[in-house]
CSV table of C-alpha atoms in Angstrom, one decimal:
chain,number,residue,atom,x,y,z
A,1,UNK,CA,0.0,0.0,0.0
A,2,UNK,CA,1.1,3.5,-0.8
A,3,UNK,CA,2.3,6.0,1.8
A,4,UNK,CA,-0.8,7.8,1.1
A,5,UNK,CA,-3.4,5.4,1.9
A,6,UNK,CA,-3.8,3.8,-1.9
A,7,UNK,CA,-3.4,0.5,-3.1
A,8,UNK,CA,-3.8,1.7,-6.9
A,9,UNK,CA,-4.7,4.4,-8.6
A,10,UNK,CA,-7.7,2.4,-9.5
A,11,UNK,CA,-8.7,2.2,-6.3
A,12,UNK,CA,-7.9,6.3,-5.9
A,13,UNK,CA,-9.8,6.5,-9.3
A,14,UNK,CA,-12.7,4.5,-7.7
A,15,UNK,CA,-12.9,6.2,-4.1
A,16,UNK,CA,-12.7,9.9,-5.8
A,17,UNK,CA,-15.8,9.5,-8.1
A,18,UNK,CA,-17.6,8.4,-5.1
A,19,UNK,CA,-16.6,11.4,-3.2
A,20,UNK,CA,-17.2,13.8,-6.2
A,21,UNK,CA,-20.9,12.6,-6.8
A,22,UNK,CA,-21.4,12.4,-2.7
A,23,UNK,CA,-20.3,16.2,-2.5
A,24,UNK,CA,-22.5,16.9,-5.7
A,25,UNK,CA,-25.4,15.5,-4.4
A,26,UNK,CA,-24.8,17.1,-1.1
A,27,UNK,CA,-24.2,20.8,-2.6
A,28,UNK,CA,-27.6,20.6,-3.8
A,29,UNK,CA,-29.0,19.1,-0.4
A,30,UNK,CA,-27.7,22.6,0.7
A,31,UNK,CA,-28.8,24.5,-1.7
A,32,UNK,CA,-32.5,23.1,-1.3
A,33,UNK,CA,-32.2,23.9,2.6
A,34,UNK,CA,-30.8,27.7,2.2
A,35,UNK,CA,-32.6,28.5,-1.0
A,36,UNK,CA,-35.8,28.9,1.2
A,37,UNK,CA,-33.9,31.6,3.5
A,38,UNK,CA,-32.7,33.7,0.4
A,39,UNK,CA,-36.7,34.3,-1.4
A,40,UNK,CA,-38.1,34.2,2.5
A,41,UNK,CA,-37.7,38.6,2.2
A,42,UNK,CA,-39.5,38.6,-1.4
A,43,UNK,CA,-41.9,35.9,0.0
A,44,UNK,CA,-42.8,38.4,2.8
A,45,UNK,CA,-42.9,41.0,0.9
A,46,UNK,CA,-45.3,40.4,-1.6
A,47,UNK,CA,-48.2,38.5,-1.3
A,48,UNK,CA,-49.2,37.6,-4.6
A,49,UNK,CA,-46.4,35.2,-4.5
A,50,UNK,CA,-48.2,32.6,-2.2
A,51,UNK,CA,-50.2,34.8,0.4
A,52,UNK,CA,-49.9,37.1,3.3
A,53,UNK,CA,-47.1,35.8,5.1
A,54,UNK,CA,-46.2,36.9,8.6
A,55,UNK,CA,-42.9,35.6,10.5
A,56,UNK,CA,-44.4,33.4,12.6
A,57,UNK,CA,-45.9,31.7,9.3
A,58,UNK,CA,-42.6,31.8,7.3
A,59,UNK,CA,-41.0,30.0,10.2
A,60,UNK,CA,-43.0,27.2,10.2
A,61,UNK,CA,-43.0,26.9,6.3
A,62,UNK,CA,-39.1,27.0,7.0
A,63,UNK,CA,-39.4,23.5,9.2
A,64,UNK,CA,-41.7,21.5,7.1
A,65,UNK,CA,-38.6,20.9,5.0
A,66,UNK,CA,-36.7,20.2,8.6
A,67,UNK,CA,-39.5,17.9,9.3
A,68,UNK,CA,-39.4,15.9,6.5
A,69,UNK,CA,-35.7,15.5,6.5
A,70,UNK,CA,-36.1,14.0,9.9
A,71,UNK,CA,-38.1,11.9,8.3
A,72,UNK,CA,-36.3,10.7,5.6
A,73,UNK,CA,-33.3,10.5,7.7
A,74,UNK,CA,-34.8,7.7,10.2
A,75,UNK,CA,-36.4,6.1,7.1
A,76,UNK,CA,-33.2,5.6,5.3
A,77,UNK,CA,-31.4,4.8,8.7
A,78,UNK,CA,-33.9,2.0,8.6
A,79,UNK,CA,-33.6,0.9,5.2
A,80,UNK,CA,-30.0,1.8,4.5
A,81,UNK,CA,-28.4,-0.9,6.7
A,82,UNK,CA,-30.6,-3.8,4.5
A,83,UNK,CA,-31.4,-2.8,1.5
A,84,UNK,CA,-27.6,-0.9,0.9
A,85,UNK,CA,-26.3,2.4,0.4
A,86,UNK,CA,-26.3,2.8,-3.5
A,87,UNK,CA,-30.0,1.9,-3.5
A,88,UNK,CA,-30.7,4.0,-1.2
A,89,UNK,CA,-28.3,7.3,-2.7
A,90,UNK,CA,-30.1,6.8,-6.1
A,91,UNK,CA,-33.8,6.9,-4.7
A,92,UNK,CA,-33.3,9.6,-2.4
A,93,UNK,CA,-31.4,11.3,-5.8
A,94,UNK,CA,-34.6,11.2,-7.7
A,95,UNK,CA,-36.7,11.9,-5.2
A,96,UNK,CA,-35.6,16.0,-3.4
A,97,UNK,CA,-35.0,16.7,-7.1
A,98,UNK,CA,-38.4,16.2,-8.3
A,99,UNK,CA,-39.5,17.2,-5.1
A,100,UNK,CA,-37.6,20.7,-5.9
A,101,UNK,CA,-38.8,20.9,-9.4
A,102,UNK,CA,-42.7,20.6,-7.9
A,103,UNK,CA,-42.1,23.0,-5.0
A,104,UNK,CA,-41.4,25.6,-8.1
A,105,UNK,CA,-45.1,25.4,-8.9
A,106,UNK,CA,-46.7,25.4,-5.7
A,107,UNK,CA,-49.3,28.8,-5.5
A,108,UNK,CA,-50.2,29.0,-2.4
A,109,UNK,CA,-48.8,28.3,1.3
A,110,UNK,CA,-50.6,25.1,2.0
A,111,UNK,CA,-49.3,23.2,-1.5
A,112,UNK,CA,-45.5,24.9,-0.8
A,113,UNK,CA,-45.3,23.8,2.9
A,114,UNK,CA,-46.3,20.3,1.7
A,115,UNK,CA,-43.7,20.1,-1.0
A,116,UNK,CA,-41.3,21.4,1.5
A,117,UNK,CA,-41.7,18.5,3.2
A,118,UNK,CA,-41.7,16.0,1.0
A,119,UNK,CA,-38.7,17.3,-0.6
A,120,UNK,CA,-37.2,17.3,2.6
A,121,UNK,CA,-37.6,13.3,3.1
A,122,UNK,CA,-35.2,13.0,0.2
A,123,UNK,CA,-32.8,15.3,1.4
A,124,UNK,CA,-32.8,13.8,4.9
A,125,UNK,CA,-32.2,10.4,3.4
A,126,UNK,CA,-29.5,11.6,1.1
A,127,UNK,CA,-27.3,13.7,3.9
A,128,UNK,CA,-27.9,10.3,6.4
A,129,UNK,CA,-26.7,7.6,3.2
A,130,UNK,CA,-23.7,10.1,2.2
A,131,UNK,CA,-22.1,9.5,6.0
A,132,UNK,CA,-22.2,5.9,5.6
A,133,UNK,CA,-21.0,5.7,2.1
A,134,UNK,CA,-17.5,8.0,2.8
A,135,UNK,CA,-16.5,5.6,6.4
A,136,UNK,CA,-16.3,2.8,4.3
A,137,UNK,CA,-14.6,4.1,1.2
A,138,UNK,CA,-12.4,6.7,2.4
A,139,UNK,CA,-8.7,5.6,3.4
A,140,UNK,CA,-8.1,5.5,7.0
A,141,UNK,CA,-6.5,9.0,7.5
A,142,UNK,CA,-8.8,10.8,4.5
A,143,UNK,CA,-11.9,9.9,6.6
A,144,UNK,CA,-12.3,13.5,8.5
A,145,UNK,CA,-10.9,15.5,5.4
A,146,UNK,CA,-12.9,13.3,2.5
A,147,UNK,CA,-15.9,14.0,4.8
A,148,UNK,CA,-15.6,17.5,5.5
A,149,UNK,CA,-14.8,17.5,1.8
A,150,UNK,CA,-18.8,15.7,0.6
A,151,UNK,CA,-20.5,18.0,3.6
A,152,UNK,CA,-19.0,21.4,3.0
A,153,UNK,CA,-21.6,20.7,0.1
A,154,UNK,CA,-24.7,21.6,2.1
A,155,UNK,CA,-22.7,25.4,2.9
A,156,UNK,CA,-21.4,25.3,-0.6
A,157,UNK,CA,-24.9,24.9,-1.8
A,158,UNK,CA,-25.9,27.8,0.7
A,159,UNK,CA,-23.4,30.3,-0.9
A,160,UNK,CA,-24.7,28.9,-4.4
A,161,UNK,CA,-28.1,29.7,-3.2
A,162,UNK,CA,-27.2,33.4,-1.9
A,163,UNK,CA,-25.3,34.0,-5.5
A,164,UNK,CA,-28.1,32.6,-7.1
A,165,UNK,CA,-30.3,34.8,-5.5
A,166,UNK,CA,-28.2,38.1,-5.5
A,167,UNK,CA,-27.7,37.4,-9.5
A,168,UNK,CA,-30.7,35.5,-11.0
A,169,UNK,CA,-33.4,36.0,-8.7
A,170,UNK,CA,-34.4,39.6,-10.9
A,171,UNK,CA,-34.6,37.7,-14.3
A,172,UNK,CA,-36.0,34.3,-13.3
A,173,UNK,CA,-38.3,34.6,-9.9
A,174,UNK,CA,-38.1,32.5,-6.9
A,175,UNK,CA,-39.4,29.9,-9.0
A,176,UNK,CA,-36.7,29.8,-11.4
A,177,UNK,CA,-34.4,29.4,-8.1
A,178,UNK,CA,-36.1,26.3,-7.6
A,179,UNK,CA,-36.3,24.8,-11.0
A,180,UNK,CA,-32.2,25.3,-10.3
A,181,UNK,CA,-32.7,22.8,-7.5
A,182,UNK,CA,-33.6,20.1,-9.8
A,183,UNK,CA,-30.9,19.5,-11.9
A,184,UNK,CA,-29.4,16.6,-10.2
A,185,UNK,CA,-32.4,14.7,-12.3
A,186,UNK,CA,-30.6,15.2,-15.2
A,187,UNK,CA,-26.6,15.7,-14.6
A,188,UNK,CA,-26.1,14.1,-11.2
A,189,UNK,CA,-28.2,10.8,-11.6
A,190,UNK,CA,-26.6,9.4,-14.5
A,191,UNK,CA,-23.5,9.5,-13.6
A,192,UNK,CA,-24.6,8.1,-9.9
A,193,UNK,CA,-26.0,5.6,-11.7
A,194,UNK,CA,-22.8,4.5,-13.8
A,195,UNK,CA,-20.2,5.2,-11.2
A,196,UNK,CA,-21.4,4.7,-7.8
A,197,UNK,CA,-20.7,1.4,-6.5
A,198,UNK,CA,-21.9,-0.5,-3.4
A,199,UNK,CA,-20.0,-0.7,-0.3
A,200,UNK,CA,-18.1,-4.0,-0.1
A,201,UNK,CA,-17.7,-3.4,3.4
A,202,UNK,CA,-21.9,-3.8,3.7
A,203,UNK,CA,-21.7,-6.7,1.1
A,204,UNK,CA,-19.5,-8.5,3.3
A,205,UNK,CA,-21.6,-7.5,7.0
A,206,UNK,CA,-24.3,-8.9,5.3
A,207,UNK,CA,-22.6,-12.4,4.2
A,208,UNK,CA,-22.6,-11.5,0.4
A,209,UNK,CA,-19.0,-11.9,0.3
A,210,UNK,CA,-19.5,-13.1,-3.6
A,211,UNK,CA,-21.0,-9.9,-4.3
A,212,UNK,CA,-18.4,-7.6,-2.9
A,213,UNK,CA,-15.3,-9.5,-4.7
A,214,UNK,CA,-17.3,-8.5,-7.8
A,215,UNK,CA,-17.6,-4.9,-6.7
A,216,UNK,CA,-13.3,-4.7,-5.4
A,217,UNK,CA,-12.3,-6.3,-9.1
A,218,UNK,CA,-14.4,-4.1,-10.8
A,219,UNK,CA,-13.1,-0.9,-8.9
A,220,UNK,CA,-9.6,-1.6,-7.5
A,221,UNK,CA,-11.1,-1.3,-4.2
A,222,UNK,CA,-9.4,-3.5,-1.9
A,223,UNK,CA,-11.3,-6.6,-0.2
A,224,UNK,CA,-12.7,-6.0,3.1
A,225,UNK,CA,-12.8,-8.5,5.8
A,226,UNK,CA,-16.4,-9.7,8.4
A,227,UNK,CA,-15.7,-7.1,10.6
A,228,UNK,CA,-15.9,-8.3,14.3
A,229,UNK,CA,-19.3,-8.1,15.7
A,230,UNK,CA,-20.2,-6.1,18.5
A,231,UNK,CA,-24.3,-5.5,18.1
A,232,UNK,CA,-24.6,-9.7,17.9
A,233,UNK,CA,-27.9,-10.3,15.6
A,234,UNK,CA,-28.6,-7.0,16.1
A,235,UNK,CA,-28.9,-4.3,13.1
A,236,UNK,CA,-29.4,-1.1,12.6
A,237,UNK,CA,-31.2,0.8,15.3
A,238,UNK,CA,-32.2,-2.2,17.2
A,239,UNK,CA,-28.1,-2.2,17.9
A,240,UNK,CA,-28.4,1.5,18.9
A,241,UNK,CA,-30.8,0.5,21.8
A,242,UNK,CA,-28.0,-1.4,23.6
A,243,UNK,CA,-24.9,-1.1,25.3
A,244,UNK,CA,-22.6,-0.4,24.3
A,245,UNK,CA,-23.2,1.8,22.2
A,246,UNK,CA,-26.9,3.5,23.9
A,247,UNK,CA,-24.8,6.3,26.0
A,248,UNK,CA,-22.7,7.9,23.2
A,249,UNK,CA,-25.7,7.7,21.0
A,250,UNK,CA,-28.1,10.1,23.1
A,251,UNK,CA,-24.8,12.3,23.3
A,252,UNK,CA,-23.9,12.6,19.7
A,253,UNK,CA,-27.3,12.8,18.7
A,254,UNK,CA,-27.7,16.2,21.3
A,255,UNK,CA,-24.6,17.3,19.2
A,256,UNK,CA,-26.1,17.1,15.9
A,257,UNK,CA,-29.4,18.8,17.8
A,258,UNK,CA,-27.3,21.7,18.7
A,259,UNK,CA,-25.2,21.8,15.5
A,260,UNK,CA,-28.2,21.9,13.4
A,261,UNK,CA,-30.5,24.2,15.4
A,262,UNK,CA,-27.4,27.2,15.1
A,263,UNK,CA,-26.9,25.9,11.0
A,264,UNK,CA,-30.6,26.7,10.0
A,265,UNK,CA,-31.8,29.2,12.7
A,266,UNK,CA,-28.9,31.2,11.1
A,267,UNK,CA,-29.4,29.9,7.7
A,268,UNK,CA,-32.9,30.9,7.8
A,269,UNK,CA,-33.5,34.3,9.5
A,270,UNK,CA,-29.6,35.7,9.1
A,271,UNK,CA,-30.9,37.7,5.8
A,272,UNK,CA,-33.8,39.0,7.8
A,273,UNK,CA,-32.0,39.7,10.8
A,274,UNK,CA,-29.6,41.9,8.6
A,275,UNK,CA,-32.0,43.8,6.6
A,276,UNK,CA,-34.0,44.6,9.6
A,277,UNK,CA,-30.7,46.1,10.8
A,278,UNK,CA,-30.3,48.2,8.2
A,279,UNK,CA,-28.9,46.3,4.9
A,280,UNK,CA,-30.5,46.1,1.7
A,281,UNK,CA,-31.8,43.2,0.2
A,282,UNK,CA,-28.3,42.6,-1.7
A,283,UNK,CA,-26.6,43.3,1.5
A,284,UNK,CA,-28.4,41.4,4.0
A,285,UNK,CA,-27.9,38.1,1.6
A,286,UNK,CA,-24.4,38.9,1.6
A,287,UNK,CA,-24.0,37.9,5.1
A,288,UNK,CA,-25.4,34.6,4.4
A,289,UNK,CA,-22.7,34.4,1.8
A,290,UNK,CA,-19.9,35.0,3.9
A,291,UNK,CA,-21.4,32.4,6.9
A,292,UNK,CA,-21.3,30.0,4.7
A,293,UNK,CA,-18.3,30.6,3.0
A,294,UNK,CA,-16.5,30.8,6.1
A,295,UNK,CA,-17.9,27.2,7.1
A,296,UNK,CA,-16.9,25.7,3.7
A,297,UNK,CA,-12.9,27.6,4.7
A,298,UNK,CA,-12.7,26.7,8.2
A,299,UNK,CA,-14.3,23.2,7.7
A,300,UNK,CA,-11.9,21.9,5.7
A,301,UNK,CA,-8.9,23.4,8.0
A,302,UNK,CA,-10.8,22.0,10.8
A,303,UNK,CA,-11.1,18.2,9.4
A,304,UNK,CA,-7.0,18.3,8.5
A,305,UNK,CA,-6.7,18.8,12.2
A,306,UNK,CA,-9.4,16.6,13.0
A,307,UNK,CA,-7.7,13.4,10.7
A,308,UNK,CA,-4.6,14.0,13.3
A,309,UNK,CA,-5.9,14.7,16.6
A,310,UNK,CA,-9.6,13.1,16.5
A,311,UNK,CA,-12.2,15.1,15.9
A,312,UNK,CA,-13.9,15.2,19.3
A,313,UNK,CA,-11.2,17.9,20.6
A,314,UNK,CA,-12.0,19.9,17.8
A,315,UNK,CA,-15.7,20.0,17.5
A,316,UNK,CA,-15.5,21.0,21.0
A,317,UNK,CA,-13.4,24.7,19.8
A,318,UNK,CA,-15.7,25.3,17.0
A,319,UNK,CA,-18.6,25.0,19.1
A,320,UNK,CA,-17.2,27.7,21.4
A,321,UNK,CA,-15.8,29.5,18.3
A,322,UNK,CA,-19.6,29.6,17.2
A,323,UNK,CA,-20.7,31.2,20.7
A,324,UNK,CA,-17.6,33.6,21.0
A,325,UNK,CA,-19.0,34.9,17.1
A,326,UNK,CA,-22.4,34.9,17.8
A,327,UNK,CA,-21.9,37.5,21.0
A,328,UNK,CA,-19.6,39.8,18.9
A,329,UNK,CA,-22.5,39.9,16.5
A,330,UNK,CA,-24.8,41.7,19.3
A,331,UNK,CA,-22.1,44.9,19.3
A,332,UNK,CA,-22.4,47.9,17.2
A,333,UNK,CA,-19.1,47.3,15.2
A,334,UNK,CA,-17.4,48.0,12.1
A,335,UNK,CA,-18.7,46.0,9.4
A,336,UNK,CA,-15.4,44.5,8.4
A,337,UNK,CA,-15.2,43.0,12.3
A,338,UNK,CA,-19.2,42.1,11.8
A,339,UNK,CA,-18.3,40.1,8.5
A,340,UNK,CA,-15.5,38.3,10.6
A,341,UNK,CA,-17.7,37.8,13.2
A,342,UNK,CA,-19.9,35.7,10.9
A,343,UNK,CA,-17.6,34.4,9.1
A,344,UNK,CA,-16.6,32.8,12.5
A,345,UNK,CA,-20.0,32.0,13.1
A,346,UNK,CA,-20.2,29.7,10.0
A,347,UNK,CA,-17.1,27.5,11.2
A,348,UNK,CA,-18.9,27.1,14.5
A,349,UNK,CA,-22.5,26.2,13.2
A,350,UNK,CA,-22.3,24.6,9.6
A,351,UNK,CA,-18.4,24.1,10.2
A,352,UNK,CA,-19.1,22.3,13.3
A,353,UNK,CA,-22.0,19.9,11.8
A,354,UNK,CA,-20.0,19.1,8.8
A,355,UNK,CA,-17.2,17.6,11.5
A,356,UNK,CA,-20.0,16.2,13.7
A,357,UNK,CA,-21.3,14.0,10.6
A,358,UNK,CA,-17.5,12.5,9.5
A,359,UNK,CA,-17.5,11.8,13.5
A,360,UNK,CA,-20.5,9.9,14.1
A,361,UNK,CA,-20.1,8.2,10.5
A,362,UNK,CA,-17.1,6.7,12.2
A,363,UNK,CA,-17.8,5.9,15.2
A,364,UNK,CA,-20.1,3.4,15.0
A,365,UNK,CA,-19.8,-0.2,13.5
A,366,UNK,CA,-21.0,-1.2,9.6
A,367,UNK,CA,-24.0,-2.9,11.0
A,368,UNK,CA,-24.9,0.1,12.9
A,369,UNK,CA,-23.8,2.9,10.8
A,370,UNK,CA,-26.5,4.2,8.4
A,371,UNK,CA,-29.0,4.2,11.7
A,372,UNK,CA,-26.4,5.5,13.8
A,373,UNK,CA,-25.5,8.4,11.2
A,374,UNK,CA,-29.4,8.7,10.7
A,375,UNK,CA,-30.1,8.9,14.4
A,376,UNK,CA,-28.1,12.2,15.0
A,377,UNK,CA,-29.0,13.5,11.4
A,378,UNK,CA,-32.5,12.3,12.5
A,379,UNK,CA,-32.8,13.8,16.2
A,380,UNK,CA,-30.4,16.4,15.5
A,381,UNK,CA,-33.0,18.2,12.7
A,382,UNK,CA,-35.2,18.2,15.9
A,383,UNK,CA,-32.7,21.3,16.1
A,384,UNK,CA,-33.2,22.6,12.8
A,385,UNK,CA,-37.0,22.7,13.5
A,386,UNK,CA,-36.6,25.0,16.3
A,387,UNK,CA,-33.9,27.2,14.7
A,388,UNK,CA,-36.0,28.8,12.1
A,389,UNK,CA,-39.0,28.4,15.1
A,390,UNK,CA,-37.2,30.3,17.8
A,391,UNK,CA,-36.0,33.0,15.6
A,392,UNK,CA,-39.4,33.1,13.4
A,393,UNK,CA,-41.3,33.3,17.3
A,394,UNK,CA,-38.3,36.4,18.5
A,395,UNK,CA,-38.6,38.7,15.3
A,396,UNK,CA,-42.5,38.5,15.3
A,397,UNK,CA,-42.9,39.0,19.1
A,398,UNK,CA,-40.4,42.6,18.2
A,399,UNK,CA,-37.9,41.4,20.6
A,400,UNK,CA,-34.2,42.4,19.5
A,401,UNK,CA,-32.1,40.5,17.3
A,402,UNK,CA,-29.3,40.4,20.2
A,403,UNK,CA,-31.7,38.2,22.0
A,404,UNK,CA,-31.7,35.5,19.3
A,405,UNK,CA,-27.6,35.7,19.1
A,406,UNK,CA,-27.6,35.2,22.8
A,407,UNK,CA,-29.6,32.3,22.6
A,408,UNK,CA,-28.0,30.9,19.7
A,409,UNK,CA,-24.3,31.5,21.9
A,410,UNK,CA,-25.4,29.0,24.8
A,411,UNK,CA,-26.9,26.4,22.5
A,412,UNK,CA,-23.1,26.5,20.9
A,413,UNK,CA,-21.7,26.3,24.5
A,414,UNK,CA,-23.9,23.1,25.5
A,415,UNK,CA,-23.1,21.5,22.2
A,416,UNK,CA,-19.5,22.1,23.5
A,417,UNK,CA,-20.3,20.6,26.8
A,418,UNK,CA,-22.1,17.7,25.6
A,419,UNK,CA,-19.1,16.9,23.1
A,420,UNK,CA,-16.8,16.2,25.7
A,421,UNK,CA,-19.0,14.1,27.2
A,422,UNK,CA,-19.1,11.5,24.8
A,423,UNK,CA,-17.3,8.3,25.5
A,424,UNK,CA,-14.1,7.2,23.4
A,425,UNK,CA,-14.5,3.5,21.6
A,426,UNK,CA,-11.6,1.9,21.7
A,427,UNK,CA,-13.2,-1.3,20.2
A,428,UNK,CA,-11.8,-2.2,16.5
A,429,UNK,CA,-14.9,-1.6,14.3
A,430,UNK,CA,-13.7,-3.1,11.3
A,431,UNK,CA,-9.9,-4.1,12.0
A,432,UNK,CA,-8.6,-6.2,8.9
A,433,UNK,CA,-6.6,-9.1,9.0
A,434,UNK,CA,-2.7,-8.6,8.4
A,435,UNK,CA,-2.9,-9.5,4.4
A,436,UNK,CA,-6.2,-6.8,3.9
A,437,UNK,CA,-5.1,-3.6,2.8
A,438,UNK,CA,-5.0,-1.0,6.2
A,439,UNK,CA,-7.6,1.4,3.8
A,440,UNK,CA,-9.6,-0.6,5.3
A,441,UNK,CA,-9.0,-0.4,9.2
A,442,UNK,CA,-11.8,1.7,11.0
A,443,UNK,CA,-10.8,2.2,14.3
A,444,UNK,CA,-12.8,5.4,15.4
A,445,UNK,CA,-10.6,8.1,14.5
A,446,UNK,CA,-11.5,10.1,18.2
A,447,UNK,CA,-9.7,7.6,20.1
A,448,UNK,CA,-6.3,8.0,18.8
């Protein structure tokens, strides 16, 4: 095996177009969940669009999509560990890109709040299958950094949707910015189709080791061995239930709460926030294009640090980076220090979740990991719900936007807390024997 965690350059060939079309699909997952927080000003301001909105209303519209990702998350947690991860990528594909395409012709608020929840099912299922899909290709070593890589997709999806927004929205309507959203139907499916393989490592947990020779001599991917078993006949979340790996479940899933709840409470009413302050339309967006650029920077810095310390250290910072940001944002400062300020922000919340997500999708065993990843991806949109809730319920009651950052600050500071709560594994999840390539060792990386 190579230095740099490669058997072949097959095999690199084969694990990079399975990162490519992960990151793809997630950019567009991002772009579904932010595109509703760039039209939510023209959606308020106009009621010939749906109907009278007020910002109570335009909350809730903003987590029906939440809802539904929930959903789809726990349903693809449930399905993904039996019926596979390429299955389960294609549907969910398909599915939030025709849900997309629909929610462009929706005329009224009843008809877009049920699209936005339908759509949301695919997305939930396609951010949950994603996590499973990069543990069990990704080199050992390139787990944190290929992961950061595929979820600084749902940011990079949010700046797409602010640029979208600040450039197309005059010429082609809120609608047209949702017709964007369905692309993947025609350039990302295809190629999913063609290229993305199934995890050997699941062939082999589920005794089709046949099937998963087939796969590593087609691809270059190296042969995975059974890994040992710690959840006994147990899959999925029926292993979750049980020691031991009940405790650092509830934990990681409060994580993910906390994560998402500061990713689309900001996501959502940041715009809002801004051009209630002061900022045009143009300017106010702006801000939302600088959080999430600064999650998509710091991210990535964060996950090279994360591959060589663990990544429970460091999700623990960018929580408290997040609060520290949020409180600046409360003081009348210059606007260079208030564009740092949520540039900081956006490591700490979307930075944050994108590490949370390469975490958990390594921590937990093969037979476990598509419900474990769609537990906290599951529970933790619980937290996305309330985001766009609390600061929907702050901004229509008139009470001051510094309340919101305050409140945002200590859910940052008790995702820190709970962080370091969670146990270390120091069980081999996957450990090869001596003549299997190491690619393929999955010790949890936050035990090192």
């Amino acid at each position: 095996m190579a230095p740099d965690g490669w058997v072949s350059s097959e095999h690199r060939n084969s694990v990079l177009w399975i990162v490519v079309l992960s990151t793809v699909a997630i950019v567009f997952d991002g772009y579904d969940l932010v595109v509703y927080g760039t039209v939510l000003p023209t959606l308020l301001a106009d009621s010939s669009q749906l109907g009278q909105l007020d910002p109570g209303t335009a909350g809730a519209l903003g987590s029906y999509a939440l809802v539904g990702v929930l959903v789809g998350a726990l349903l693809a947690g449930a399905f993904g560990d039996r019926i596979g991860r390429r299955k389960t990528m294609l549907t969910c594909i398909v599915w939030f890109s025709v849900g997309m395409a629909a929610t462009a012709l929706a005329h009224n608020i009843g008809t877009f709040g049920v699209l936005r929840f339908l759509t949301g099912i695919g997305v939930g299922g396609l951010v949950e299958t994603v996590g499973a899909m990069i543990a069990e290709f990704a080199p050992q070593g390139k787990r944190n950094l290929f992961n950061a890589i595929v979820y600084s997709g749902i940011p990079a999806g949010g700046v797409l949707a602010s640029i979208a927004a600040i450039t197309l929205e005059d010429s082609i309507g809120w609608r047209g910015l949702f017709w964007l959203g369905a692309l993947p139907l025609v350039i990302l499916l295809p190629l999913a189709f063609l290229r993305m393989p199934e995890s050997p490592r699941w062939l082999v947990a589920r005794g089709r080791g046949a099937d998963a020779k087939a796969v590593c001599d087609r691809t270059g991917i190296p042969m995975p061995v059974a890994e040992a078993n710690e959840t006994g006949d147990r899959v999925g979340f029926a292993a979750l239930a049980r020691k031991p790996l009940l405790r650092p479940t509830a934990l990681l899933g409060m994580m993910s709460f906390s994560g998402l709840l500061l990713t689309y409470g900001l996501n959502t009413w940041l715009p809002q926030i801004m051009s209630e302050a002061g900022y045009n339309a143009k300017g106010s967006l702006s801000f939302l294009l600088v959080l999430n650029g600064g999650a998509i920077v710091g991210g990535l810095i964060a996950s090279r640090v994360a591959d060589r310390t663990g990544p429970q250290k460091v999700v623990a910072v960018t929580f408290c980076l997040a609060a520290l940001s949020l409180i600046v944002l409360t003081a009348q400062l210059p606007l260079g220090v208030l564009l740092t300020a949520v540039a900081g922000a956006g490591v700490g919340a979307i930075g944050t979740q994108v590490l949370i997500y390469g975490y958990v999708s390594n921590y937990y065993p093969t037979t476990a990991r598509a419900a474990g990843v769609a537990w906290c991806a599951g529970f933790g949109r619980l937290g996305g719900i309330f985001g766009p809730l609390i600061g929907g319920f702050l901004l229509g009651a008139g009470i001051a936007s510094s309340t919101a950052f305050y409140l945002f600050a200590a859910v940052a500071l008790m995702g820190a807390l709970v962080t370091v709560a969670v146990p270390k594994r120091r069980t081999s999840v996957g450990a090869p024997a001596a003549t299997t390539n190491d690619a393929f060792t999955t010790i949890t990386e936050g035990n090192r």
